């Protein structure tokens, strides 16, 4: 075994044994090299090996820090996934509603007849059925997207719609512009497709059009991936004026866009989609998992004219096709008003939960929207996102560190995202109060 790996093993033992604690800063590489009598290049290989093992995280301009660890000693996740050991999970974000199961079951009952069930169990085509296209088109018309029925492609869920659309637009090695904080699973999708994500600057109104032009000038962008409405994790909704500017920019540059609208149904009155302003370039992605339920859902993408075949081929090759039963269920849920009733309940529920956040985290720097199901908490100094995540987990609460959303080499945000939808309201209230207490006590008392 190489010497640098043996040294990395010793540091790894100190981390897993608790002698080096989550959030603790390692010495600068040159100081580490002098202390151990090695070349700076060897110290660099030691630190790179620890990063590769997920034990430390390097932050540009700040140093190298021990990562948060799970109770079993394994490194914390870089992506927002379920924290099964945590009694209160503020990572997952799946809304529910009282009486939801009974409401959904009523629409499913006709599908359980043998004749209807046999039809529903057949594979679903990427183009869906005429009834499915009309049902989804009527749903999207509420969001300001008209004449969409002929351009809808169906997938198993919205994440698969994003993956299929990007796969149809971007070759391996291609560059995709995204907000500097973006949906973590897009980072995972990009890695699997061999796509490089390029961070775009944003301000209080949304992504800056000039940052798109600058990124494209550096090396051509194959596409953009944007969340203009209730951006995850910040809850920002791009202003109407900024949407017009973005539409003008992408039309001038000819850059395709994947517009993620998965949370837009919560926005009061709806927000104008970018797809309505640049229909020849924007691929409008949405789904039913947040409106209805994650276990039986479909995703869909409304594509520009002439793009349905390419996206459908990507759906088939990626194995991202929707299930026939889920498509038939979606048609019934949309047609009988079930989706509309659930959306109304979700909107009221999100506002109640945001009021809990405002009350329990009063005095902290929390960015959110009254309609959103998440909140972006910029932590007070000296907390770091990784250390606070570990402290929260020690109290049985899972939150998502800002590193999960960060794109590019810039400074990692000292913030966490709180998913508000999955926990019950009493659980959420207790969790927020606990987290506020942890934040006030600071890192020295945060895990006590």
XYZ file of C-alpha atoms in Angstrom:
448
model
C 0.000 0.000 0.000
C 1.301 3.512 -0.838
C 2.642 5.558 2.086
C 0.100 8.325 1.579
C -2.704 5.785 1.924
C -1.297 4.526 5.216
C -1.271 8.090 6.523
C -4.844 8.559 5.246
C -5.803 5.354 7.095
C -4.498 6.777 10.382
C -6.465 10.007 9.951
C -9.537 7.984 8.983
C -9.213 6.016 12.242
C -9.068 9.291 14.189
C -12.264 10.449 12.445
C -14.236 7.224 12.908
C -12.933 6.895 16.474
C -14.174 10.365 17.377
C -10.742 11.885 18.019
C -11.358 14.220 15.108
C -14.894 15.586 15.394
C -17.336 16.621 12.647
C -16.630 20.176 11.559
C -13.058 20.177 12.889
C -10.584 21.821 10.535
C -7.487 19.904 9.421
C -4.157 21.754 9.205
C -3.325 23.458 5.902
C -1.614 20.994 3.571
C 1.776 22.725 3.805
C 1.645 22.686 7.607
C 0.575 19.020 7.519
C 3.516 18.238 5.211
C 6.033 19.953 7.516
C 4.610 18.218 10.582
C 4.920 14.772 8.993
C 8.178 15.398 7.123
C 6.722 14.845 3.667
C 6.514 16.692 0.404
C 3.536 19.054 -0.061
C 2.465 16.955 -3.058
C 2.226 13.878 -0.806
C 0.136 15.809 1.708
C -2.134 16.799 -1.174
C -2.574 13.104 -2.061
C -3.458 12.293 1.579
C -6.148 14.970 1.639
C -7.453 13.918 -1.782
C -7.756 10.330 -0.534
C -9.743 11.464 2.511
C -12.055 13.471 0.237
C -12.468 10.428 -2.008
C -13.520 8.338 1.005
C -16.093 10.977 1.961
C -14.456 11.669 5.318
C -13.544 15.321 4.771
C -14.728 18.176 2.606
C -12.521 20.879 1.112
C -13.906 24.420 0.952
C -12.196 26.943 -1.301
C -10.620 29.738 0.732
C -11.523 28.116 4.064
C -9.673 24.798 4.371
C -10.459 21.117 4.836
C -13.015 19.990 7.427
C -14.136 16.653 8.864
C -17.522 15.767 7.421
C -20.627 15.050 9.458
C -21.067 11.325 10.095
C -24.127 9.160 10.567
C -24.696 7.277 13.852
C -23.146 4.138 12.318
C -19.914 6.025 11.611
C -20.439 6.239 7.877
C -19.952 9.565 6.091
C -23.008 11.758 5.709
C -24.747 11.833 2.349
C -23.949 14.511 -0.184
C -27.453 14.274 -1.613
C -30.782 14.716 0.094
C -31.899 11.166 0.778
C -33.932 9.536 3.516
C -32.246 9.454 6.909
C -33.881 6.302 8.168
C -32.361 6.514 11.636
C -33.774 9.952 12.301
C -37.193 10.044 14.012
C -37.975 13.416 12.364
C -36.952 13.645 8.726
C -36.721 17.178 7.342
C -34.791 15.951 4.299
C -37.685 14.235 2.536
C -40.471 16.492 1.314
C -43.622 14.531 0.448
C -46.867 16.332 1.334
C -49.916 14.515 2.654
C -53.488 15.394 3.537
C -56.111 14.045 5.909
C -58.456 11.663 4.071
C -56.101 11.496 1.081
C -56.110 7.700 0.818
C -59.904 7.512 0.784
C -60.088 10.257 -1.835
C -57.599 8.503 -4.117
C -59.179 5.086 -3.625
C -62.570 6.234 -4.905
C -61.112 7.099 -8.308
C -59.157 3.839 -8.468
C -62.141 1.580 -7.812
C -63.299 1.440 -11.479
C -59.793 0.409 -12.527
C -60.029 -2.764 -10.450
C -62.673 -4.329 -12.685
C -61.005 -7.167 -14.660
C -61.654 -5.588 -18.063
C -60.328 -2.165 -17.056
C -57.426 -3.634 -15.073
C -56.256 -5.720 -18.009
C -56.044 -2.612 -20.163
C -54.326 -0.575 -17.443
C -51.627 -3.199 -16.881
C -50.325 -2.901 -20.428
C -47.067 -0.980 -20.959
C -47.539 2.751 -21.402
C -46.146 4.447 -24.489
C -44.016 7.553 -24.000
C -46.770 9.496 -25.772
C -49.356 8.200 -23.283
C -52.956 7.878 -24.470
C -55.215 10.520 -26.038
C -57.148 10.712 -22.753
C -53.932 11.127 -20.757
C -52.619 13.863 -23.033
C -55.878 15.794 -22.800
C -56.049 15.377 -19.021
C -52.490 16.625 -18.477
C -52.984 19.446 -21.002
C -56.013 20.631 -19.012
C -53.956 20.519 -15.815
C -51.129 22.527 -17.379
C -53.522 25.064 -18.883
C -54.112 26.224 -15.293
C -50.409 27.103 -15.198
C -50.620 29.180 -18.351
C -49.382 26.574 -20.832
C -51.810 26.224 -23.763
C -52.097 23.841 -26.718
C -49.774 21.321 -25.096
C -51.552 17.990 -25.699
C -49.675 16.981 -28.859
C -46.269 17.735 -27.305
C -46.474 15.783 -24.021
C -44.087 12.920 -23.239
C -44.776 10.734 -20.174
C -42.286 9.251 -17.707
C -42.434 7.436 -14.385
C -41.916 10.646 -12.400
C -40.620 14.189 -12.797
C -37.036 13.229 -11.975
C -37.093 10.775 -14.848
C -38.539 13.492 -17.071
C -35.573 15.708 -16.195
C -33.103 12.885 -16.876
C -34.689 11.939 -20.205
C -34.863 15.533 -21.385
C -31.236 16.231 -20.499
C -30.162 12.966 -22.129
C -31.960 13.989 -25.327
C -30.316 17.430 -25.378
C -26.779 16.981 -24.075
C -24.010 14.647 -25.239
C -21.482 13.302 -22.701
C -19.007 16.070 -21.961
C -21.599 18.775 -22.660
C -22.158 21.783 -20.407
C -25.448 22.700 -18.733
C -26.023 26.002 -16.970
C -27.820 25.784 -13.612
C -28.492 28.083 -10.676
C -25.479 28.094 -8.324
C -27.726 26.285 -5.821
C -29.680 23.558 -7.565
C -31.762 20.418 -7.026
C -29.310 17.773 -5.698
C -30.562 14.947 -7.908
C -29.748 17.026 -10.996
C -26.139 16.845 -9.834
C -26.496 13.058 -9.655
C -28.172 12.881 -13.078
C -25.436 15.037 -14.600
C -22.751 12.790 -13.160
C -24.340 9.675 -14.621
C -24.804 11.296 -18.036
C -21.288 12.738 -18.121
C -22.578 16.318 -18.085
C -20.692 19.282 -16.597
C -22.853 21.681 -14.589
C -21.963 25.365 -14.867
C -23.175 27.621 -12.014
C -25.110 30.753 -12.983
C -25.263 33.868 -10.842
C -28.610 34.873 -9.336
C -29.998 37.827 -7.439
C -33.280 38.578 -5.670
C -35.166 38.413 -8.999
C -33.735 35.133 -10.269
C -30.938 33.960 -12.602
C -28.987 36.779 -14.251
C -29.305 36.712 -18.065
C -25.770 38.094 -18.450
C -24.407 35.114 -16.503
C -25.985 32.828 -19.106
C -24.294 34.794 -21.864
C -20.940 34.775 -20.050
C -21.071 31.021 -19.460
C -22.060 30.389 -23.066
C -19.251 32.595 -24.351
C -16.672 30.667 -22.307
C -17.676 27.376 -23.968
C -21.052 26.707 -25.605
C -23.812 25.567 -23.270
C -25.838 22.598 -24.507
C -28.800 23.518 -22.295
C -29.980 25.248 -19.137
C -31.759 23.624 -16.190
C -33.773 26.197 -14.223
C -36.392 26.265 -11.448
C -38.126 29.624 -11.973
C -41.017 28.991 -9.551
C -40.399 28.169 -5.867
C -36.777 27.298 -6.479
C -35.452 24.410 -4.414
C -33.847 25.168 -1.914
C -34.315 28.957 -1.659
C -38.062 29.229 -2.529
C -37.258 32.116 -4.887
C -39.734 32.752 -7.713
C -38.194 34.542 -10.686
C -39.815 37.927 -11.294
C -41.940 38.403 -14.445
C -39.511 40.986 -15.781
C -36.533 38.681 -15.285
C -38.407 35.837 -17.032
C -38.849 38.058 -20.078
C -35.133 38.898 -20.037
C -34.191 35.211 -19.740
C -36.523 34.316 -22.595
C -34.930 36.998 -24.782
C -31.452 35.735 -23.905
C -32.078 32.045 -24.617
C -33.869 32.929 -27.854
C -30.904 35.037 -28.945
C -28.354 32.377 -28.005
C -30.492 29.435 -29.166
C -29.871 27.517 -25.914
C -32.529 24.902 -24.966
C -33.962 25.040 -21.441
C -35.291 22.401 -19.057
C -37.812 24.249 -16.874
C -38.534 22.346 -13.649
C -42.064 23.207 -12.487
C -42.545 20.466 -9.896
C -43.441 22.869 -7.047
C -45.211 25.526 -9.101
C -48.693 24.217 -8.223
C -48.231 25.753 -4.761
C -47.747 29.257 -6.119
C -50.879 31.357 -5.560
C -52.510 32.219 -8.872
C -49.769 30.412 -10.754
C -46.620 31.987 -12.175
C -46.035 32.493 -15.892
C -43.905 29.621 -17.177
C -40.763 30.362 -19.145
C -42.108 27.881 -21.689
C -44.872 30.339 -22.553
C -42.261 32.989 -23.409
C -39.783 30.807 -25.340
C -41.873 27.856 -26.608
C -39.374 26.852 -29.298
C -36.624 26.138 -26.752
C -38.144 25.404 -23.336
C -38.960 21.862 -22.168
C -41.572 22.145 -19.409
C -41.191 19.393 -16.743
C -43.809 18.570 -14.109
C -45.396 15.573 -12.385
C -47.942 14.371 -9.854
C -45.753 13.085 -7.009
C -45.983 16.320 -4.971
C -49.605 17.014 -5.900
C -50.805 13.462 -5.244
C -48.430 10.836 -3.814
C -44.905 9.539 -4.544
C -45.868 5.869 -4.668
C -48.192 5.972 -7.684
C -47.304 8.842 -9.940
C -46.320 9.984 -13.421
C -44.038 12.666 -14.763
C -44.435 14.577 -17.985
C -42.528 16.991 -20.147
C -44.053 19.355 -22.683
C -41.502 19.670 -25.458
C -41.042 22.208 -28.272
C -42.369 21.334 -31.717
C -40.337 18.566 -33.321
C -38.732 17.357 -30.069
C -41.209 14.676 -28.939
C -39.491 11.856 -30.825
C -36.030 12.578 -29.423
C -37.271 12.810 -25.828
C -39.413 9.672 -26.248
C -36.376 7.740 -27.490
C -34.416 8.885 -24.425
C -37.288 7.750 -22.183
C -37.266 4.272 -23.727
C -33.483 3.870 -23.720
C -33.193 5.046 -20.115
C -35.987 2.791 -18.852
C -37.905 5.855 -17.655
C -41.326 4.914 -19.039
C -44.483 5.506 -17.018
C -46.564 2.559 -15.827
C -49.889 2.048 -17.577
C -51.794 1.771 -14.296
C -50.296 5.029 -13.019
C -51.228 6.833 -16.244
C -54.829 5.580 -16.059
C -55.044 6.548 -12.391
C -53.736 10.020 -13.208
C -56.408 10.496 -15.881
C -59.140 9.693 -13.368
C -57.665 11.807 -10.575
C -57.412 14.822 -12.853
C -60.828 14.361 -14.455
C -62.848 13.901 -11.260
C -61.276 16.871 -9.445
C -59.208 14.811 -7.001
C -55.983 16.569 -8.012
C -57.566 20.000 -7.627
C -58.844 19.133 -4.137
C -55.433 17.822 -3.076
C -53.695 20.908 -4.454
C -56.032 23.171 -2.448
C -55.253 21.155 0.694
C -51.491 21.276 -0.003
C -51.562 25.065 -0.362
C -53.284 25.533 2.984
C -50.958 23.020 4.637
C -47.797 24.696 3.300
C -48.919 28.083 4.624
C -49.599 26.636 8.087
C -46.144 25.085 8.167
C -44.486 28.291 7.040
C -46.162 30.053 9.956
C -44.547 27.483 12.265
C -41.152 28.275 10.742
C -41.702 32.014 11.181
C -42.647 31.502 14.838
C -40.043 28.937 15.910
C -37.106 30.384 13.952
C -37.879 34.048 14.598
C -34.686 36.083 14.707
C -32.740 33.742 12.427
C -31.889 34.369 8.763
C -34.456 32.149 7.052
C -35.277 32.565 3.360
C -38.574 31.120 2.202
C -41.947 31.844 0.639
C -45.320 31.608 2.403
C -46.424 29.095 -0.251
C -43.363 26.829 -0.174
C -42.772 23.466 1.490
C -39.150 24.201 2.351
C -37.015 26.865 4.005
C -33.382 27.869 3.485
C -31.742 28.611 6.828
C -28.526 30.649 6.721
C -26.892 29.536 9.954
C -25.486 31.920 12.554
C -21.703 31.983 12.998
C -19.735 29.983 13.907
C -21.949 27.139 12.693
C -21.021 25.361 9.479
C -23.603 23.424 7.506
C -21.849 20.082 7.943
C -21.403 20.490 11.691
C -24.962 21.681 12.227
C -26.279 18.716 10.217
C -24.375 16.379 12.553
C -25.698 18.185 15.636
C -29.262 18.002 14.324
C -28.891 14.291 13.640
C -27.657 13.763 17.197
C -31.045 15.139 18.270
C -32.885 12.778 15.918
C -33.573 15.369 13.216
C -32.391 15.008 9.608
C -31.770 18.199 7.625
C -30.029 18.748 4.294
C -26.722 20.675 4.330
C -26.150 23.449 1.818
C -23.323 21.445 0.249
C -25.935 19.139 -1.284
C -27.221 21.998 -3.444
C -23.991 23.823 -4.228
C -22.539 23.751 -7.752
C -19.030 24.820 -8.634
C -15.862 25.587 -6.666
C -17.145 28.623 -4.767
C -17.601 28.880 -1.043
C -19.926 26.259 0.395
C -22.970 27.976 1.920
C -23.279 27.807 5.693
C -26.956 26.931 5.407
C -29.330 24.000 5.627
C -32.582 23.277 3.856
C -35.572 22.277 5.937
C -38.178 20.116 4.207
C -41.490 20.913 5.866
C -43.915 18.493 4.222
C -43.197 14.997 5.532
C -43.308 15.379 9.320
C -46.606 15.852 11.135
C -47.257 19.398 12.336
C -46.612 18.537 16.023
C -43.367 16.774 15.038
C -42.355 19.728 12.878
C -43.044 22.187 15.704
C -40.911 20.217 18.157
C -38.134 19.748 15.603
C -37.971 23.445 14.751
C -37.876 24.404 18.429
C -35.074 21.897 19.032
C -33.064 23.144 16.060
C -33.464 26.740 17.229
C -32.065 25.748 20.621
C -29.132 23.926 19.010
C -28.362 26.965 16.852
C -28.417 29.324 19.839
C -26.133 27.133 21.974
C -23.492 26.999 19.255
C -21.228 24.131 18.158
C -19.765 23.528 21.620
C -23.175 22.671 23.052
C -24.975 21.656 19.873
C -24.817 17.900 20.368
C -25.454 17.883 24.099
